[in-house]
Short mmCIF file of C-alpha atoms and ligand atoms in Angstrom, two decimals:
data_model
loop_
_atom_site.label_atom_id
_atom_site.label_comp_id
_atom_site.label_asym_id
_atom_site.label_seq_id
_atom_site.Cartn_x
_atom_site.Cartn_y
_atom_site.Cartn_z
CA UNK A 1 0.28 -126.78 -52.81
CA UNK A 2 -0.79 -126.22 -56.37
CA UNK A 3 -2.55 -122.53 -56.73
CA UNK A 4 -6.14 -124.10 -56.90
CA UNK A 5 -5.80 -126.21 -53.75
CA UNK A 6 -8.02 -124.91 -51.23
CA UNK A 7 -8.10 -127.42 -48.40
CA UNK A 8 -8.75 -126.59 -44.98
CA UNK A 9 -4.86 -125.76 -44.15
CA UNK A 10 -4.42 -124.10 -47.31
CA UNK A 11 -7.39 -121.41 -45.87
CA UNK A 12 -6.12 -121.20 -42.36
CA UNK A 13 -2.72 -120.63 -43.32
CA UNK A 14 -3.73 -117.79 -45.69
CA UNK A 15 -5.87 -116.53 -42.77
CA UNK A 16 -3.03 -116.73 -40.82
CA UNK A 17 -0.46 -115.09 -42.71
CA UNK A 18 -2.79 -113.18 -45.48
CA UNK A 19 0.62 -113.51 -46.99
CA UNK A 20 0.00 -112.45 -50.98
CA UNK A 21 0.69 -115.32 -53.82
CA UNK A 22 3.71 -115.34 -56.02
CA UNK A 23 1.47 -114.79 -59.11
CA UNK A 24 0.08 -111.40 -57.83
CA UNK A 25 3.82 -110.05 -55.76
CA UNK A 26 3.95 -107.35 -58.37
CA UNK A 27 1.18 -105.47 -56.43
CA UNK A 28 2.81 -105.64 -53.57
CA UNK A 29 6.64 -104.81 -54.45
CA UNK A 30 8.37 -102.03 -53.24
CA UNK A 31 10.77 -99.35 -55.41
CA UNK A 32 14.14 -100.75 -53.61
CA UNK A 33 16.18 -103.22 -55.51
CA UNK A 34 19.52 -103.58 -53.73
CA UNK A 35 21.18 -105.73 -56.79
CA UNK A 36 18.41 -107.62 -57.69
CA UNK A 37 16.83 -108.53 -53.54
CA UNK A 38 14.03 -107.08 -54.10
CA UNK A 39 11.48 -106.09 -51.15
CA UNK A 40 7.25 -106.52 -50.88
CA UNK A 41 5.34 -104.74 -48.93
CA UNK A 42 3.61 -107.72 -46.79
CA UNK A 43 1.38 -106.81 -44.45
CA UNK A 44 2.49 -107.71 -40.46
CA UNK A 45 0.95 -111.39 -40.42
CA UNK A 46 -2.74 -111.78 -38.64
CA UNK A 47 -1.12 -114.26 -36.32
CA UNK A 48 1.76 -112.13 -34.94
CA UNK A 49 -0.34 -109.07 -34.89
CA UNK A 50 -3.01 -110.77 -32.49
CA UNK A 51 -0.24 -112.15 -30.44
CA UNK A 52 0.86 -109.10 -29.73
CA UNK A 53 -2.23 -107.17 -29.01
CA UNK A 54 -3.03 -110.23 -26.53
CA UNK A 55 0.44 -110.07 -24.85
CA UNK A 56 -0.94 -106.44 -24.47
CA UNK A 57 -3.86 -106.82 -22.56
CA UNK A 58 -2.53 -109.36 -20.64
CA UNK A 59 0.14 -106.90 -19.50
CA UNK A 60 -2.58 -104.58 -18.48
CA UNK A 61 -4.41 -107.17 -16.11
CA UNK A 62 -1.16 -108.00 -14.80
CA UNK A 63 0.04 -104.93 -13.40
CA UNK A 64 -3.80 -104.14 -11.82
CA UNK A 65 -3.11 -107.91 -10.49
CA UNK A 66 0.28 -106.61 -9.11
CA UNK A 67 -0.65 -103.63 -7.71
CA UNK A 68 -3.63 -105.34 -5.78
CA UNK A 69 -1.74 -108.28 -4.08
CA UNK A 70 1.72 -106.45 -3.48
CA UNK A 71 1.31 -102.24 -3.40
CA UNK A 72 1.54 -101.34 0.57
CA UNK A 73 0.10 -98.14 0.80
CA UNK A 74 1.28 -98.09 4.18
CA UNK A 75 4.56 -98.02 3.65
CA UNK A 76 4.77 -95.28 1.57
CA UNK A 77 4.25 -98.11 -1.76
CA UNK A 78 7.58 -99.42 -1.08
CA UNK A 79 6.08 -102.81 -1.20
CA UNK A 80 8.21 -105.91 -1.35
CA UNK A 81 11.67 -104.61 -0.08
CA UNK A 82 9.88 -102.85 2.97
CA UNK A 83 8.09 -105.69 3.88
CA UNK A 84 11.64 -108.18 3.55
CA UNK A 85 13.62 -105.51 5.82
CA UNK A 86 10.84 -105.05 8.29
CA UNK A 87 10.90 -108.99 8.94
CA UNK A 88 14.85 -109.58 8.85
CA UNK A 89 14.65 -106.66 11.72
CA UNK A 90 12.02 -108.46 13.72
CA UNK A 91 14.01 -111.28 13.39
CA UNK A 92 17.00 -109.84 14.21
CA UNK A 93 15.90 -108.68 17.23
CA UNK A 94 14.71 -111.71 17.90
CA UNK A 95 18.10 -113.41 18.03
CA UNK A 96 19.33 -110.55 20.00
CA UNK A 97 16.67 -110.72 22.90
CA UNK A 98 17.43 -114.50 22.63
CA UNK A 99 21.06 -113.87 23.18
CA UNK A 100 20.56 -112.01 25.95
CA UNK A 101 18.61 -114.04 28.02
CA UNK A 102 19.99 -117.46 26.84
CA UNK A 103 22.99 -116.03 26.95
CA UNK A 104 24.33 -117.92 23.71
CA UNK A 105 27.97 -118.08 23.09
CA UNK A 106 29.74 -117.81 20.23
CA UNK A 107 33.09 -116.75 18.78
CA UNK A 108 32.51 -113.03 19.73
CA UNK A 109 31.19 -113.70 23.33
CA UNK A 110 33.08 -116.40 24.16
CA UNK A 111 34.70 -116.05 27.83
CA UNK A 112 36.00 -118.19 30.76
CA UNK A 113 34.07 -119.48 33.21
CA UNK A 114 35.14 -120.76 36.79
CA UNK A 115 31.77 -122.50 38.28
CA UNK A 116 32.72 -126.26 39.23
CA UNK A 117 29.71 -127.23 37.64
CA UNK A 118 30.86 -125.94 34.10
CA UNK A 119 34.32 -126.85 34.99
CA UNK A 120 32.91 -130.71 35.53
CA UNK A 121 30.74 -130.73 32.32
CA UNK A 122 33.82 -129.18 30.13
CA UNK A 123 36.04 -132.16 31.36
CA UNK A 124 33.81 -134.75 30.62
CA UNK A 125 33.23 -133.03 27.26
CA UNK A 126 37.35 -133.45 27.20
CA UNK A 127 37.59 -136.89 28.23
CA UNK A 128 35.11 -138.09 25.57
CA UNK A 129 36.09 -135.89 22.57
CA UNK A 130 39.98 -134.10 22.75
CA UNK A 131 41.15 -136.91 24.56
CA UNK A 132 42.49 -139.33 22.35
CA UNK A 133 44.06 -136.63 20.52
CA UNK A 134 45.41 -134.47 23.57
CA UNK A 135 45.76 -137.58 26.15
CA UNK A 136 43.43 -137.74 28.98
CA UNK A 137 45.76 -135.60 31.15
CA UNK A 138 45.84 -132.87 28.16
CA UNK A 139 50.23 -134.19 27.96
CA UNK A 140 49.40 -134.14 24.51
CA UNK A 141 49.56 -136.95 21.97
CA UNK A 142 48.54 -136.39 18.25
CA UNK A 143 47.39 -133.10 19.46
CA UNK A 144 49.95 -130.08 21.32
CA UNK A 145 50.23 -130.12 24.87
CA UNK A 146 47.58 -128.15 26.13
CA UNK A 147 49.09 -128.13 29.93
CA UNK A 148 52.36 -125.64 29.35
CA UNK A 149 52.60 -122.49 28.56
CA UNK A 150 53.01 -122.37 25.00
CA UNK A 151 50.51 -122.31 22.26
CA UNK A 152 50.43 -122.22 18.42
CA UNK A 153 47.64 -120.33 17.64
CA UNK A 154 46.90 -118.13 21.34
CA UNK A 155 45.28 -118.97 24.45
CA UNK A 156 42.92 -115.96 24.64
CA UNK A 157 39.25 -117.99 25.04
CA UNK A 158 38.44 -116.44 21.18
CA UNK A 159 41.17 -118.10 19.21
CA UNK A 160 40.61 -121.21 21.25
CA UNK A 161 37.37 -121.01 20.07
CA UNK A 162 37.99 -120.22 16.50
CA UNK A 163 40.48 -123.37 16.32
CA UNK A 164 37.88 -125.67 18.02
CA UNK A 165 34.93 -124.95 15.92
CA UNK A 166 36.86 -124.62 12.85
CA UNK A 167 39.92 -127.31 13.19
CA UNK A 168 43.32 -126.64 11.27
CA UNK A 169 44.27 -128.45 8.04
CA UNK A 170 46.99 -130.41 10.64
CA UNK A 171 45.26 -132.38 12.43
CA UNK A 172 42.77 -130.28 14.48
CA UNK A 173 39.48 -131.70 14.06
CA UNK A 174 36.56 -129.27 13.75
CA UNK A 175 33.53 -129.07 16.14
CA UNK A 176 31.04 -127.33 14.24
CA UNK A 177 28.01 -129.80 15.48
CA UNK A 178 29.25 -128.57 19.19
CA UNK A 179 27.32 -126.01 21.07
CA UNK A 180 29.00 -122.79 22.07
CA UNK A 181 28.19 -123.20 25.64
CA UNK A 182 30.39 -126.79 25.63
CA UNK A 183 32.92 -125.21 23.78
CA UNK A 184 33.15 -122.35 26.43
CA UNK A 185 33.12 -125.10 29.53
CA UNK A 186 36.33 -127.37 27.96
CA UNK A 187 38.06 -123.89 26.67
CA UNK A 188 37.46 -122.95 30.62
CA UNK A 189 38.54 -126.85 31.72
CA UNK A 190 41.56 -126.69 29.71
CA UNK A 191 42.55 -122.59 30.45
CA UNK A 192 41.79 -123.11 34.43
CA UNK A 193 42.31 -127.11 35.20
CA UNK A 194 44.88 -128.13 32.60
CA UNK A 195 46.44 -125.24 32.89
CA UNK A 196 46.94 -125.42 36.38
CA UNK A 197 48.53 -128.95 36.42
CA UNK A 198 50.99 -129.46 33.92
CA UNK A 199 50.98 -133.10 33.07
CA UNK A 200 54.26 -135.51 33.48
CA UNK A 201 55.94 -136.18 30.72
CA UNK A 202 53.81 -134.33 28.58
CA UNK A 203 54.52 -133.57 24.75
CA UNK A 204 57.48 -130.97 24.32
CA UNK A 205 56.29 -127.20 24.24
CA UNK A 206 54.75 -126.18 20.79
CA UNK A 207 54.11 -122.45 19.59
CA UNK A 208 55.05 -119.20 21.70
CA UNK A 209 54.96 -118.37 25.24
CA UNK A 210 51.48 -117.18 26.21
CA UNK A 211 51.40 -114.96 29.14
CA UNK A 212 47.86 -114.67 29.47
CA UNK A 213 47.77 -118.46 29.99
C1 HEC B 1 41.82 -135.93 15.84
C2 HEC B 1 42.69 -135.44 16.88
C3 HEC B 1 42.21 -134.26 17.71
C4 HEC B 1 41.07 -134.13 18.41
C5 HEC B 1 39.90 -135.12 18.54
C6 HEC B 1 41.14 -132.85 19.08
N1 HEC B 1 42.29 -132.22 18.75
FE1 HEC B 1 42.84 -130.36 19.32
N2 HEC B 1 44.46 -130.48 18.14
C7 HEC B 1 44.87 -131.57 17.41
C8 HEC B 1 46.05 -131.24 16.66
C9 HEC B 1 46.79 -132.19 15.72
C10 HEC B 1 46.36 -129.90 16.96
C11 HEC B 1 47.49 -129.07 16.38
C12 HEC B 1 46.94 -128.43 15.14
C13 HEC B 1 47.88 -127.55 14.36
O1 HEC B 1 49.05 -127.45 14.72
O2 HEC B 1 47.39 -126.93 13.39
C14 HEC B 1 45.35 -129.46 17.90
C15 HEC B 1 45.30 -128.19 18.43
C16 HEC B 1 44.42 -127.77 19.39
C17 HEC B 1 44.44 -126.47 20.02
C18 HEC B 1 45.40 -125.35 19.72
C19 HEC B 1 46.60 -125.55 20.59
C20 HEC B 1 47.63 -124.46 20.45
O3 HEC B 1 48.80 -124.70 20.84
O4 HEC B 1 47.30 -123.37 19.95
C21 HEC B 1 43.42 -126.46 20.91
C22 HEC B 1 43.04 -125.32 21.84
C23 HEC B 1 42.76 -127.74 20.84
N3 HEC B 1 43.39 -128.51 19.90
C24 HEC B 1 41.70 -128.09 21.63
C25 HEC B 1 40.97 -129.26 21.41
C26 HEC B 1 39.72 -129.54 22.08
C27 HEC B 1 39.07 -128.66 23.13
C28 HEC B 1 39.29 -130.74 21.61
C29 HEC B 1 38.03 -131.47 21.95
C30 HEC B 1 36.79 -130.74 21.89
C31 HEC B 1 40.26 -131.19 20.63
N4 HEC B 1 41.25 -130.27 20.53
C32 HEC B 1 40.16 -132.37 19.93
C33 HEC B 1 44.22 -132.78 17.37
C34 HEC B 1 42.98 -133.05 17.92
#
């Protein structure tokens, strides 16, 4: 601390920082005086100086690093973003060729079907989970009448669908954990069996006339 200490730190630091004692500033001081701040002409610190020509070098091994792993020369050096759209295709058409011969149903595809062996599976799919909600006959008990010709939100297979995998904020629970394929078989159950036996004493008619049901 005093002018004469030379410790260890006292060296480093001046290494460091070759930053010039008070006693000998007047070398180093510049013309401006802006009311008395004065300015000295430091040199740029040793420290910062080597920082910097490090960050430098490192920059350089870093883009030869770059260009090695990721520059496709291929693919006209489009690199990353060729390679990510190249794969979401492949994939894409990998969902489509899936579609097409698993035939997987979903809002958009979503139709009626009249086999009696879907027909059977969608009404045991009814019995266990619409129910207690829409009675056993589909009279309708929490949940609309699903045997007349009236419906709230349209009897077309798609809206069906949309109201069954998403629910409503009344009541309608949603089936997002069920397959498409079950929700096409009780959308067909309920469009082709329910709708062709209206149930006794059912719940009174909800919604608007559908004439496609
Ligand atoms: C927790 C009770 C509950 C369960 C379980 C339930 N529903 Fe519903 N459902 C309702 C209610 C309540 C409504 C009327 C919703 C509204 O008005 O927004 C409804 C409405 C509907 C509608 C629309 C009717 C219309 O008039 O537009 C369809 C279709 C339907 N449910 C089918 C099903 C099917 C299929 C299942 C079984 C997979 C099922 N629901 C299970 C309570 C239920």
């Amino acid at each position: 601390m005093t002018q004469q200490n030379n410790s260890f730190w006292d060296r480093l630091m001046q290494k460091l920082t070759k930053s010039t004692p008070v006693e000998r500033e007047h070398e180093v001081k510049l013309d401006h005086d802006f009311d008395g701040i004065e300015e000295l002409n430091n040199p740029l610190p040793p420290w910062w100086s080597a920082g910097f020509i490090i960050t430098v070098v490192i920059s350089i091994f870093y883009v030869a690093f770059y260009f090695y792993y990721f520059y496709d020369a291929n693919n006209n050096g489009k690199w990353q973003e060729n390679e990510y759209q190249k794969e979401v295709a492949a994939h894409k058409a990998q969902i489509e060729a899936y579609k097409k011969t698993h035939g997987v149903v979903d809002e958009s595809t979503v139709k009626v079907v009249k086999d009696a062996k879907s027909l059977a599976e969608g009404k045991a799919i009814f019995q266990k989970s619409c129910a207690m909600c829409h009675r056993a006959d589909g009279g309708g008990n929490i949940g609309p009448n699903l045997t007349d010709n009236h419906w709230i939100y349209g009897c077309d297979p798609k809206s069906m669908y949309r109201i069954i995998y998403n629910g409503t904020s009344k009541g309608m629970q949603s089936f997002k954990n069920m397959s498409g394929e079950k929700i096409q078989k009780v959308i067909s159950y309920i469009l082709v069996d329910l709708q062709a036996h209206p149930a006794k004493d059912g719940k009174a008619p909800e919604g608007e006339v559908c004439n496609q049901g």
